[in-house]
Coordinates of C-alpha atoms and ligand atoms in Angstrom, one line a residue:
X1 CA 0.0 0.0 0.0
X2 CA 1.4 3.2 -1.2
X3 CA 1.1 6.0 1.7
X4 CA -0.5 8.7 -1.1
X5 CA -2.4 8.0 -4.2
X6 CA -2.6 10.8 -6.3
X7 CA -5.5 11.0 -9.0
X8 CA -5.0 13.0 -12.0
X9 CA -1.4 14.4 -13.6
X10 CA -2.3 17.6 -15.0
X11 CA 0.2 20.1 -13.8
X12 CA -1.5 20.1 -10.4
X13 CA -1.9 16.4 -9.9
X14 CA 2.2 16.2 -11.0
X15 CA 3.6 18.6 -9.5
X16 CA 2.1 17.5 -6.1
X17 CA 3.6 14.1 -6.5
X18 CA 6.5 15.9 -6.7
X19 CA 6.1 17.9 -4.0
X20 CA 5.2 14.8 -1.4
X21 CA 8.0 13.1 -2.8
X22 CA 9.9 15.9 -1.6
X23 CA 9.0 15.2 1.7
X24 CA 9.7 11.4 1.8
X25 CA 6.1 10.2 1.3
X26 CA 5.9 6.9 -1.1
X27 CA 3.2 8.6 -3.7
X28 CA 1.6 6.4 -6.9
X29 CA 0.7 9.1 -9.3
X30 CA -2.7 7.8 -11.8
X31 CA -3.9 9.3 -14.5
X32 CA -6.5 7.6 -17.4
X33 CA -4.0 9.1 -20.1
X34 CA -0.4 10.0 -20.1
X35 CA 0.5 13.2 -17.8
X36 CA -0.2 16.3 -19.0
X37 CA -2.6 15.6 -22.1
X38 CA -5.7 17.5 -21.2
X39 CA -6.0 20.9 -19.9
X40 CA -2.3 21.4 -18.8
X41 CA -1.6 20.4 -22.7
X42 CA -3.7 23.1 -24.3
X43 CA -3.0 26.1 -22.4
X44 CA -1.5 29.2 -23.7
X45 CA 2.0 28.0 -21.9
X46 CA 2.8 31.3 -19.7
X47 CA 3.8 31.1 -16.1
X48 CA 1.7 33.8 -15.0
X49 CA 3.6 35.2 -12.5
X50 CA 2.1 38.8 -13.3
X51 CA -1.4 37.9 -12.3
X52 CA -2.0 39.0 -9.3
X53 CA -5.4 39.5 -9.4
X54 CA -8.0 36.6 -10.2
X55 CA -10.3 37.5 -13.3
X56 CA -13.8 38.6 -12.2
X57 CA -17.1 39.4 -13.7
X58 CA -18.2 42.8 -15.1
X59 CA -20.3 44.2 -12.4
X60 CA -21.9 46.9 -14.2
X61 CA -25.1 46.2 -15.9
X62 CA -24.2 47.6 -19.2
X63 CA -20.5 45.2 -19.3
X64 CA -22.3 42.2 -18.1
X65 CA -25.2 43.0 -21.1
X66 CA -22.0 43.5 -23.6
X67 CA -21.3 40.2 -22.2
X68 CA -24.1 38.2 -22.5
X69 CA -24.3 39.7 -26.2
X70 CA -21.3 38.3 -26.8
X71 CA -20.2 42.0 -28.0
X72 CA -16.4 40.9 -26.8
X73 CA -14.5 37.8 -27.9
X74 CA -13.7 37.5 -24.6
X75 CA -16.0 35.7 -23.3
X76 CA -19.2 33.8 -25.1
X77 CA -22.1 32.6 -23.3
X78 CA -25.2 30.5 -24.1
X79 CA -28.2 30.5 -22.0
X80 CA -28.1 26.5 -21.6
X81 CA -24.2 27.5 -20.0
X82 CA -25.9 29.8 -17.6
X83 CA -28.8 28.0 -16.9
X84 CA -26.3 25.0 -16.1
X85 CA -24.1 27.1 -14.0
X86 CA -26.4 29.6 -12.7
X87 CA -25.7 29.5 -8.7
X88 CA -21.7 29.0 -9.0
X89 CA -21.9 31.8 -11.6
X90 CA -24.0 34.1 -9.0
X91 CA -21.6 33.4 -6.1
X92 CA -18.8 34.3 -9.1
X93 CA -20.4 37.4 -9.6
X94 CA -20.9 38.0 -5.5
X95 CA -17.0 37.7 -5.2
X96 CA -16.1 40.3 -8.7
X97 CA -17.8 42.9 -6.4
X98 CA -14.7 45.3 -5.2
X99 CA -14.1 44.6 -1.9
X100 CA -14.7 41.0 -1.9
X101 CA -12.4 40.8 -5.1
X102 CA -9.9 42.7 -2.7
X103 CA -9.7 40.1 -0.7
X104 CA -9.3 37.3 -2.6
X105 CA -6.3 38.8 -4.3
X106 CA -5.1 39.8 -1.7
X107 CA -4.7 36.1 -1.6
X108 CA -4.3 35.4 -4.9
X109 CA -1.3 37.5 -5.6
X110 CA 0.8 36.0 -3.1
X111 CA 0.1 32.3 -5.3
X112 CA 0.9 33.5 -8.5
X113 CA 4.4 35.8 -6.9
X114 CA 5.5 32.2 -6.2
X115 CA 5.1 30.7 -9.6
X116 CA 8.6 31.7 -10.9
X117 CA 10.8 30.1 -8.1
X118 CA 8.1 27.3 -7.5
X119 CA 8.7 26.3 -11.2
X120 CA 12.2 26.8 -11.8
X121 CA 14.0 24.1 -9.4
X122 CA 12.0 21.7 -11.0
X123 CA 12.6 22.8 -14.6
X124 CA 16.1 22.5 -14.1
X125 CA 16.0 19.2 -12.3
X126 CA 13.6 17.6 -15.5
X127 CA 15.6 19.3 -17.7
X128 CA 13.5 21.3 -19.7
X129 CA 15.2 24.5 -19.7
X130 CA 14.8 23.8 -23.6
X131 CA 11.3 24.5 -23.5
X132 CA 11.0 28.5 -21.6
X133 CA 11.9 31.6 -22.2
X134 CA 12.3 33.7 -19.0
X135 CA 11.1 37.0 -18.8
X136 CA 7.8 38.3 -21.0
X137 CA 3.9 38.3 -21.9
X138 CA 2.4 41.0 -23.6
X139 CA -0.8 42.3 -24.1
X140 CA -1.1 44.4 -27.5
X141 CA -3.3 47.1 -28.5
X142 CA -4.7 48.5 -31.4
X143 CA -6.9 50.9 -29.3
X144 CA -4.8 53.9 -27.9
X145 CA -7.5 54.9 -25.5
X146 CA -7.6 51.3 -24.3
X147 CA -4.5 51.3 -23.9
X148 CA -4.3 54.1 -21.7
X149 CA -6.2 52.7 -20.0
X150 CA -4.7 49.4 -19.4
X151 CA -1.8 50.6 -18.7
X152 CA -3.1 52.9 -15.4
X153 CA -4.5 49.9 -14.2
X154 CA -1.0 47.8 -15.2
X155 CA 0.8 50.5 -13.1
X156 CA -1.8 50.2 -10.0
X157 CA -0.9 46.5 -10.0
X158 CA 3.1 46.5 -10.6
X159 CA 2.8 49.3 -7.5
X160 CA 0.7 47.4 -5.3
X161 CA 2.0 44.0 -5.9
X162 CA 5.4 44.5 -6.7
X163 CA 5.5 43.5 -10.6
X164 CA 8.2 43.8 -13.1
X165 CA 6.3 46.1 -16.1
X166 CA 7.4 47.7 -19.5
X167 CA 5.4 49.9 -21.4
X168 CA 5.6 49.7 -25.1
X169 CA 4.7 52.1 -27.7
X170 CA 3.8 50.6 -31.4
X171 CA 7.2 51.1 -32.6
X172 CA 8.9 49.7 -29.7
X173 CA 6.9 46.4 -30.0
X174 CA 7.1 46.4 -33.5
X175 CA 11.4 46.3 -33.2
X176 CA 10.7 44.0 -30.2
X177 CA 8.6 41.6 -32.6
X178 CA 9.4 42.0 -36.3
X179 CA 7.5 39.1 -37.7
X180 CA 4.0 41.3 -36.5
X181 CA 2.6 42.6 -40.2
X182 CA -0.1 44.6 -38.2
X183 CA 1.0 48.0 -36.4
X184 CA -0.6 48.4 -32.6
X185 CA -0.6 51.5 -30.4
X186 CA 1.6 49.4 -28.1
X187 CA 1.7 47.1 -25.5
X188 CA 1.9 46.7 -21.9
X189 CA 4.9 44.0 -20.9
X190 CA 4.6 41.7 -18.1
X191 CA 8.3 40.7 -16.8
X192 CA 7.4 38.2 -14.3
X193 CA 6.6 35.5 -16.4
X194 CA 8.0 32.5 -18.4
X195 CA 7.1 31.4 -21.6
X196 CA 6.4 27.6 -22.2
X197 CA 6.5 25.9 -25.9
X198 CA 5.0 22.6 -24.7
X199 CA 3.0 22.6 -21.7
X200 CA 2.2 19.3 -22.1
X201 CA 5.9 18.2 -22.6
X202 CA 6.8 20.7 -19.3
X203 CA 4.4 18.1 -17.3
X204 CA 5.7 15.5 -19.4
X205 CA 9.0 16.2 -17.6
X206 CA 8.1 16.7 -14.5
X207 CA 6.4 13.4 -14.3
X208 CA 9.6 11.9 -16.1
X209 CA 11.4 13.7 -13.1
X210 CA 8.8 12.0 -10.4
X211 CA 9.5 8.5 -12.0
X212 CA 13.2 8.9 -12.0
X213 CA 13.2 10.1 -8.2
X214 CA 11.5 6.7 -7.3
X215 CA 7.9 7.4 -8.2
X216 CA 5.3 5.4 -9.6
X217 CA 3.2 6.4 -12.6
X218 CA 0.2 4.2 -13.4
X219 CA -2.7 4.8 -15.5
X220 CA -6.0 4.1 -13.5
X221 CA -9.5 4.8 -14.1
X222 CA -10.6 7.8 -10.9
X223 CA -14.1 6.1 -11.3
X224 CA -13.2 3.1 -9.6
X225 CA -12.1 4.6 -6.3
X226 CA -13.4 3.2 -3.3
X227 CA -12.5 3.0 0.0
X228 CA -10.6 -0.2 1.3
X229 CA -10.3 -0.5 5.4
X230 CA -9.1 2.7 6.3
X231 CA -7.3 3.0 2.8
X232 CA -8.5 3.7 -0.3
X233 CA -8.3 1.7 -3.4
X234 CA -8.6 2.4 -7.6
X235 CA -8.1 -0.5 -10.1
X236 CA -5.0 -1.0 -12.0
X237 CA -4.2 -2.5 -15.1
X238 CA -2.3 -5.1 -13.1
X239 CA -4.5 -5.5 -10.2
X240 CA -6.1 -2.6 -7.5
X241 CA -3.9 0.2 -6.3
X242 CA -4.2 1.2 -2.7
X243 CA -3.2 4.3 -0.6
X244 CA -3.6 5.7 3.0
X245 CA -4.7 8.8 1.5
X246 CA -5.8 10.2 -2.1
X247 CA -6.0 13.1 -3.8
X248 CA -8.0 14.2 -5.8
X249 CA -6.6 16.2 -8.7
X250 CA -9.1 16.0 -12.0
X251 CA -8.7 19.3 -12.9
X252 CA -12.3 20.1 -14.3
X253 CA -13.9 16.5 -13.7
X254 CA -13.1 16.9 -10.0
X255 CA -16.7 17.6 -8.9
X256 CA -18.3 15.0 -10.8
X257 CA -16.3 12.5 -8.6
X258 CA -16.6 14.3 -5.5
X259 CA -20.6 14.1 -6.3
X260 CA -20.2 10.1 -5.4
X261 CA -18.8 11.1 -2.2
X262 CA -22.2 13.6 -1.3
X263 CA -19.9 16.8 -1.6
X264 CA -21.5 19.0 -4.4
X265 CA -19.0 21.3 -6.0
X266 CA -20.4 24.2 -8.1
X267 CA -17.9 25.0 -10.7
X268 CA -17.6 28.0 -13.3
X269 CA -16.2 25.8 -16.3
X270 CA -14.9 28.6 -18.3
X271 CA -14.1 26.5 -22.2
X272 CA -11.2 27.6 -24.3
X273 CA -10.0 26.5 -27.5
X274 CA -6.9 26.5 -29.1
X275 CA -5.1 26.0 -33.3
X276 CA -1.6 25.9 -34.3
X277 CA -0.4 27.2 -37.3
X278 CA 2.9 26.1 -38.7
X279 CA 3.1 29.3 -41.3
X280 CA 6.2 31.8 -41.1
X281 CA 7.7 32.9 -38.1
X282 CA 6.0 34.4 -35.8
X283 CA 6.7 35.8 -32.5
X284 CA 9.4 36.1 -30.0
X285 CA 6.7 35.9 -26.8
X286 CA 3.4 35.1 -26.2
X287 CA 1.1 38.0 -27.0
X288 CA -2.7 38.7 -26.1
X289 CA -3.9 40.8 -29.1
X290 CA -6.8 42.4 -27.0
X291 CA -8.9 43.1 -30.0
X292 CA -10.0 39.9 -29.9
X293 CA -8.9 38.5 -26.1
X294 CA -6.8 35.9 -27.8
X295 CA -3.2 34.4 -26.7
X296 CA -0.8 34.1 -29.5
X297 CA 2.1 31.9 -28.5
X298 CA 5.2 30.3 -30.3
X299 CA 5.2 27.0 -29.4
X300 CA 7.3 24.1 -31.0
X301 CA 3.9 22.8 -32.8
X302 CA 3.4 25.9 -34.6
X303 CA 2.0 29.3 -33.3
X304 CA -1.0 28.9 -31.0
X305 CA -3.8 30.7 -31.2
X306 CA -6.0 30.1 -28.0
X307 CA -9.1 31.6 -27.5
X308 CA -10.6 33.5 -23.8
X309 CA -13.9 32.2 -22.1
X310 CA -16.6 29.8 -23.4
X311 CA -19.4 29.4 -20.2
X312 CA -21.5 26.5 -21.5
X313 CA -21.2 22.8 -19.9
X314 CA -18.1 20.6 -20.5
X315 CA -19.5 18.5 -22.6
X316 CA -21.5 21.2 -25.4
X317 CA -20.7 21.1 -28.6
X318 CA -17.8 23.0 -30.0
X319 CA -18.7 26.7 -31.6
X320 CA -16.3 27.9 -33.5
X321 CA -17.2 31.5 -33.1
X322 CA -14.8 32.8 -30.6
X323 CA -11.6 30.7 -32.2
X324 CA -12.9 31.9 -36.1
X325 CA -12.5 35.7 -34.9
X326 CA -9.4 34.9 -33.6
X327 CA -7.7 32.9 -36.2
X328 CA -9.2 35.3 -38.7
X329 CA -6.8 38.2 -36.5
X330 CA -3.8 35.8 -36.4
X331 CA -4.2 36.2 -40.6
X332 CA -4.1 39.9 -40.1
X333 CA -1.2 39.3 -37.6
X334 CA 1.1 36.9 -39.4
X335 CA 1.3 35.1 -42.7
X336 CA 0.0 31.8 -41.3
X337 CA -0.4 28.6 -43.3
X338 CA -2.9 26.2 -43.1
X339 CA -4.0 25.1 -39.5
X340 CA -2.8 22.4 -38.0
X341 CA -5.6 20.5 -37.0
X342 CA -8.9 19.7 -38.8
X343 CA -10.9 20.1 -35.4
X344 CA -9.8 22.7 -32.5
X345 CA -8.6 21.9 -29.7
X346 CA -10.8 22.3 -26.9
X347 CA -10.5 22.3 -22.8
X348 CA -11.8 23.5 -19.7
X349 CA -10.5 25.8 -17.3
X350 CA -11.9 24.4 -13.4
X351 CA -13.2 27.6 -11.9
X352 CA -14.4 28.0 -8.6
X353 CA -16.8 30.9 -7.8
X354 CA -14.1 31.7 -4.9
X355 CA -11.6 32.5 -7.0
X356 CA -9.0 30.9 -5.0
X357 CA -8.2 26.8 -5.6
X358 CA -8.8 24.3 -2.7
X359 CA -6.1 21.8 -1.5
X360 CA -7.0 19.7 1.6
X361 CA -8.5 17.1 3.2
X362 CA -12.4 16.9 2.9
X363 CA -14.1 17.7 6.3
X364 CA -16.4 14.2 6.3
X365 CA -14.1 11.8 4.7
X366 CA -10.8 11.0 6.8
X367 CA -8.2 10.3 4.2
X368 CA -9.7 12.1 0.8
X369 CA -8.1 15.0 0.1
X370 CA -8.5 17.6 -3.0
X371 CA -6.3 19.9 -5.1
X372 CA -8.0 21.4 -7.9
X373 CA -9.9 24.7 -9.4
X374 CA -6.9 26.3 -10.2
X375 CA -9.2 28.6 -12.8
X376 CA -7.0 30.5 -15.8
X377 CA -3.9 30.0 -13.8
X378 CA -3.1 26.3 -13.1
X379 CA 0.0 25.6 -15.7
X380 CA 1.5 28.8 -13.4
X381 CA 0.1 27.4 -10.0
X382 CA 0.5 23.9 -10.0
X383 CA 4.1 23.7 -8.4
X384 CA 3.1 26.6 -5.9
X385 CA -0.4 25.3 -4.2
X386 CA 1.4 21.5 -4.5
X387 CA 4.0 22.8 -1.5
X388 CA 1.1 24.5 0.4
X389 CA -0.3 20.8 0.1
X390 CA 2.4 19.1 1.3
X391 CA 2.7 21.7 4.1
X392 CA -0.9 20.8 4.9
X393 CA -0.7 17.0 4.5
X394 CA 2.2 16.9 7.4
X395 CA 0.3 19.1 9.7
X396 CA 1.1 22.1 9.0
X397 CA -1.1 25.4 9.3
X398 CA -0.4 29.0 7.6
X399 CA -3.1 31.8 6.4
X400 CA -2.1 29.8 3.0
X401 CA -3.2 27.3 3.9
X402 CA -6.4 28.5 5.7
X403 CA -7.5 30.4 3.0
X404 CA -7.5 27.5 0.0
X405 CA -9.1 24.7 2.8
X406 CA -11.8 23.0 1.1
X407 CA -13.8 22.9 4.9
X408 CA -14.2 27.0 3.9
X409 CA -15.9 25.9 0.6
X410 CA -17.6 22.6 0.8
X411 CA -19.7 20.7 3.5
Ligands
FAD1 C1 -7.4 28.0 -23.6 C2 -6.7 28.0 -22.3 C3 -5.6 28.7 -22.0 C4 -4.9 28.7 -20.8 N1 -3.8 29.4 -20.6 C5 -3.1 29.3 -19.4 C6 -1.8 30.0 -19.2 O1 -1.3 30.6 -20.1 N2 -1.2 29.9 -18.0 C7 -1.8 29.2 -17.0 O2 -1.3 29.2 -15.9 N3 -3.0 28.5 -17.1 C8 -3.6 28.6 -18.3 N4 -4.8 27.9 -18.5 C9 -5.4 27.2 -17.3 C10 -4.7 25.9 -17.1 O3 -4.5 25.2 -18.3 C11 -5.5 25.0 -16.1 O4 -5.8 25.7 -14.9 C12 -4.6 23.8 -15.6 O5 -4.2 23.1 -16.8 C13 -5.4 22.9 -14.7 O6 -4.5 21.8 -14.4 P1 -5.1 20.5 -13.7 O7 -3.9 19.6 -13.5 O8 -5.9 20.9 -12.5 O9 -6.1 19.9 -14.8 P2 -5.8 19.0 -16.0 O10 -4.6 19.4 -16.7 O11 -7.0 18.9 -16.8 O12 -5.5 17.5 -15.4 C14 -6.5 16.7 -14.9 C15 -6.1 15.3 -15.2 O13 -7.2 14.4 -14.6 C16 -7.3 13.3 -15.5 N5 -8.6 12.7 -15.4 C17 -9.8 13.2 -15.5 N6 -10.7 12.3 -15.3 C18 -10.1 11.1 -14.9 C19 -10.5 9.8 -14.5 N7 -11.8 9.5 -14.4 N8 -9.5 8.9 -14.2 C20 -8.2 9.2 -14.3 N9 -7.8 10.5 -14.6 C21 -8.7 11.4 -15.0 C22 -7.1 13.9 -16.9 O14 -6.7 12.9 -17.9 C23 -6.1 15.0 -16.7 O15 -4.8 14.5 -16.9 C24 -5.5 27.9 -19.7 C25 -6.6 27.1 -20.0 C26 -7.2 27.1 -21.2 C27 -8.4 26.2 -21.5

């Protein structure tokens, strides 16, 4: 019997083996596919470490009617994805009201301010320094007044949080990215970030790094758990696998499972999609054009084009509306080639209406614990929640720690 059983090996589910590992515990890590070929695969790829503040709903009436027009790109919604998320989506809205937003980054910012050092250490040891580039994100602009007034806000945030920012006019970007045939008003530059070209092959590495440390990757199905004495068990392919303690890391299917267990979950499952196009060069950083809310990033498949916010259940049909708008701006952008795949990609970011993910052990069920809702940001906060975890699994208390227990969210 292994003494931790982890279940899923996203980048949250992986990096937390790694993390218990760390700490001597004897961890099996299970996942129904290989690591990191789900959401952590078809991500935009940048360690966030300039988001300090969680994204919230428009408040005002007249933004959250642009919204639900679907004026933006941003964001699309359907009324089947409200009426199928209405309560998490209220108790969203509750928390994008100012003060309450306050306080949750508050929070929040002191996650993502780890994301750098949480990540490096552990990109060094899997050596995968191939796949980042240090220092840059930008968001781009085509509107000068928008701009403006981005950048305020961009300086408001590098002040009160402590971020590394650049501000770009349109011919500084322009030298700073010469493969760009469109010309912007410029762009604000995030320095506190890493770019990725293979998210999926970063957690690839991490979970090569795992295995090479003495850990145990098996795939397992996270339907079958159940619990076994005071253990809990999953089937292998070679027989059951058995634990003292799981977690529970499924990324966007963790609610379903934690339904079987009489905890309901309301999640915000926010859809995005993603293309690659393998045209002529591109870009030297990831960039969010902002005219249509999209992240262009090089990665070693081709440019990426991934798309902002889809609110309609995880398993609607795909609508190509918000990825067509985009991929019709990455023509504008760059001479692009064919795309790569006949049939976007498409994934969901696990968003809780807190804001904040929830690591810990669930307050009726000894020896089940969670790590999951990690929202837009779980590529960048994987390694940094997975060491508040550990903290927590060997008794350990912190505000951290207080403020991410899933005992504050779920009863
Ligand atoms: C378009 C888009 C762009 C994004 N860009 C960024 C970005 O630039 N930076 C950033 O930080 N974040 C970004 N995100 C968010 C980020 O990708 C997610 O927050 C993160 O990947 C969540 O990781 P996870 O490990 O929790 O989930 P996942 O990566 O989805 O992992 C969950 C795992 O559970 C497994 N699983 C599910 N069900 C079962 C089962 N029954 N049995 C066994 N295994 C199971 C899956 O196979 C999967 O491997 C983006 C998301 C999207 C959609």
């Amino acid at each position: 019997m292994a003494e931790v059983l982890i279940l899923g090996a996203g980048m949250v589910g992986t990096a937390t083996a790694l993390a218990l590992q760390a700490r001597g515990h004897d961890v099996v890590l299970a996942d129904r596919r290989a690591p990191g070929r789900e959401t952590s695969y078809g991500n935009a790829g940048v360690i966030q470490g300039e988001a300090a503040e969680p994204y919230g709903l428009p408040t005002r009436p007249l933004e959250l009617l642009s919204l639900a027009l679907g004026a933006k790109n941003a964001v699309r919604v359907t009324p089947a994805g409200v009426a199928d998320q209405f309560g998490a989506l209220m108790r969203y809205l509750r928390n994008s009201l100012p003060a309450r937003h306050r306080a949750i980054s508050a929070v929040y910012s002191q996650l993502t301010g780890r994301a750098i050092a949480a990540h490096e250490p552990l990109v060094e040891a899997a050596g995968a320094g191939d796949l980042m580039r240090p220092h840059g994100f930008r968001q781009a602009y085509a509107d000068p007044a928008r701009l403006e007034a981005d950048s305020r806000n961009a300086e408001r945030l590098a002040r009160d949080y402590g971020r590394g920012l650049r501000l770009l006019d349109g011919a500084e970007l322009a030298r700073a990215e010469p493969g760009l045939r469109v010309s912007y008003a410029g762009a604000i530059q995030w320095e506190d970030c890493w770019a990725c070209s293979d998210p999926g092959g970063l957690v690839t590495a991490y979970a090569g790094l795992f295995a090479q440390r003495g850990g145990e990757v098996v795939e397992a199905d996270a339907q079958s758990l159940s619990a076994d004495g005071s253990g809990w068990r999953v089937a292998g392919p070679d027989g059951p696998i058995t634990a003292e303690r799981v977690v529970l890391a499924l990324g966007p299917w963790t609610p379903t499972l934690l339904a079987r267990f009489g905890y309901l979950v309301p999640m915000v499952g926010k859809r995005g999609y993603h293309l690659h196009f393998r045209g002529a060069p591109t870009l030297n950083l990831p960039l969010m054009d902002m005219t249509v809310s999209s992240v262009m990033s090089p990665m070693r498949a081709g440019l990426r084009v991934a798309t902002g916010a889809e609110l309609v259940p995880m398993t609607a049909p795909i609508n190509r509306r918000q990825i067509t708008r985009a991929e019709a701006r990455a023509r504008q952008m760059f001479d692009l080639g064919e795309a790569v795949e006949a049939t976007p990609w498409v994934g969901t970011r696990p968003c809780l209406p807190g804001m904040l993910p929830l690591l810990g052990e669930l307050p009726r069920t000894p020896g089940l614990w969670v790590h999951f809702g990690h929202g837009h940001q779980g590529f960048t906060l994987g390694p940094v929640t997975a060491e508040l975890l550990a903290a927590a699994m060997a008794g350990e208390t912190s505000p951290l720690i207080a403020a991410l227990s899933p005992a504050r969210a779920m009863r």
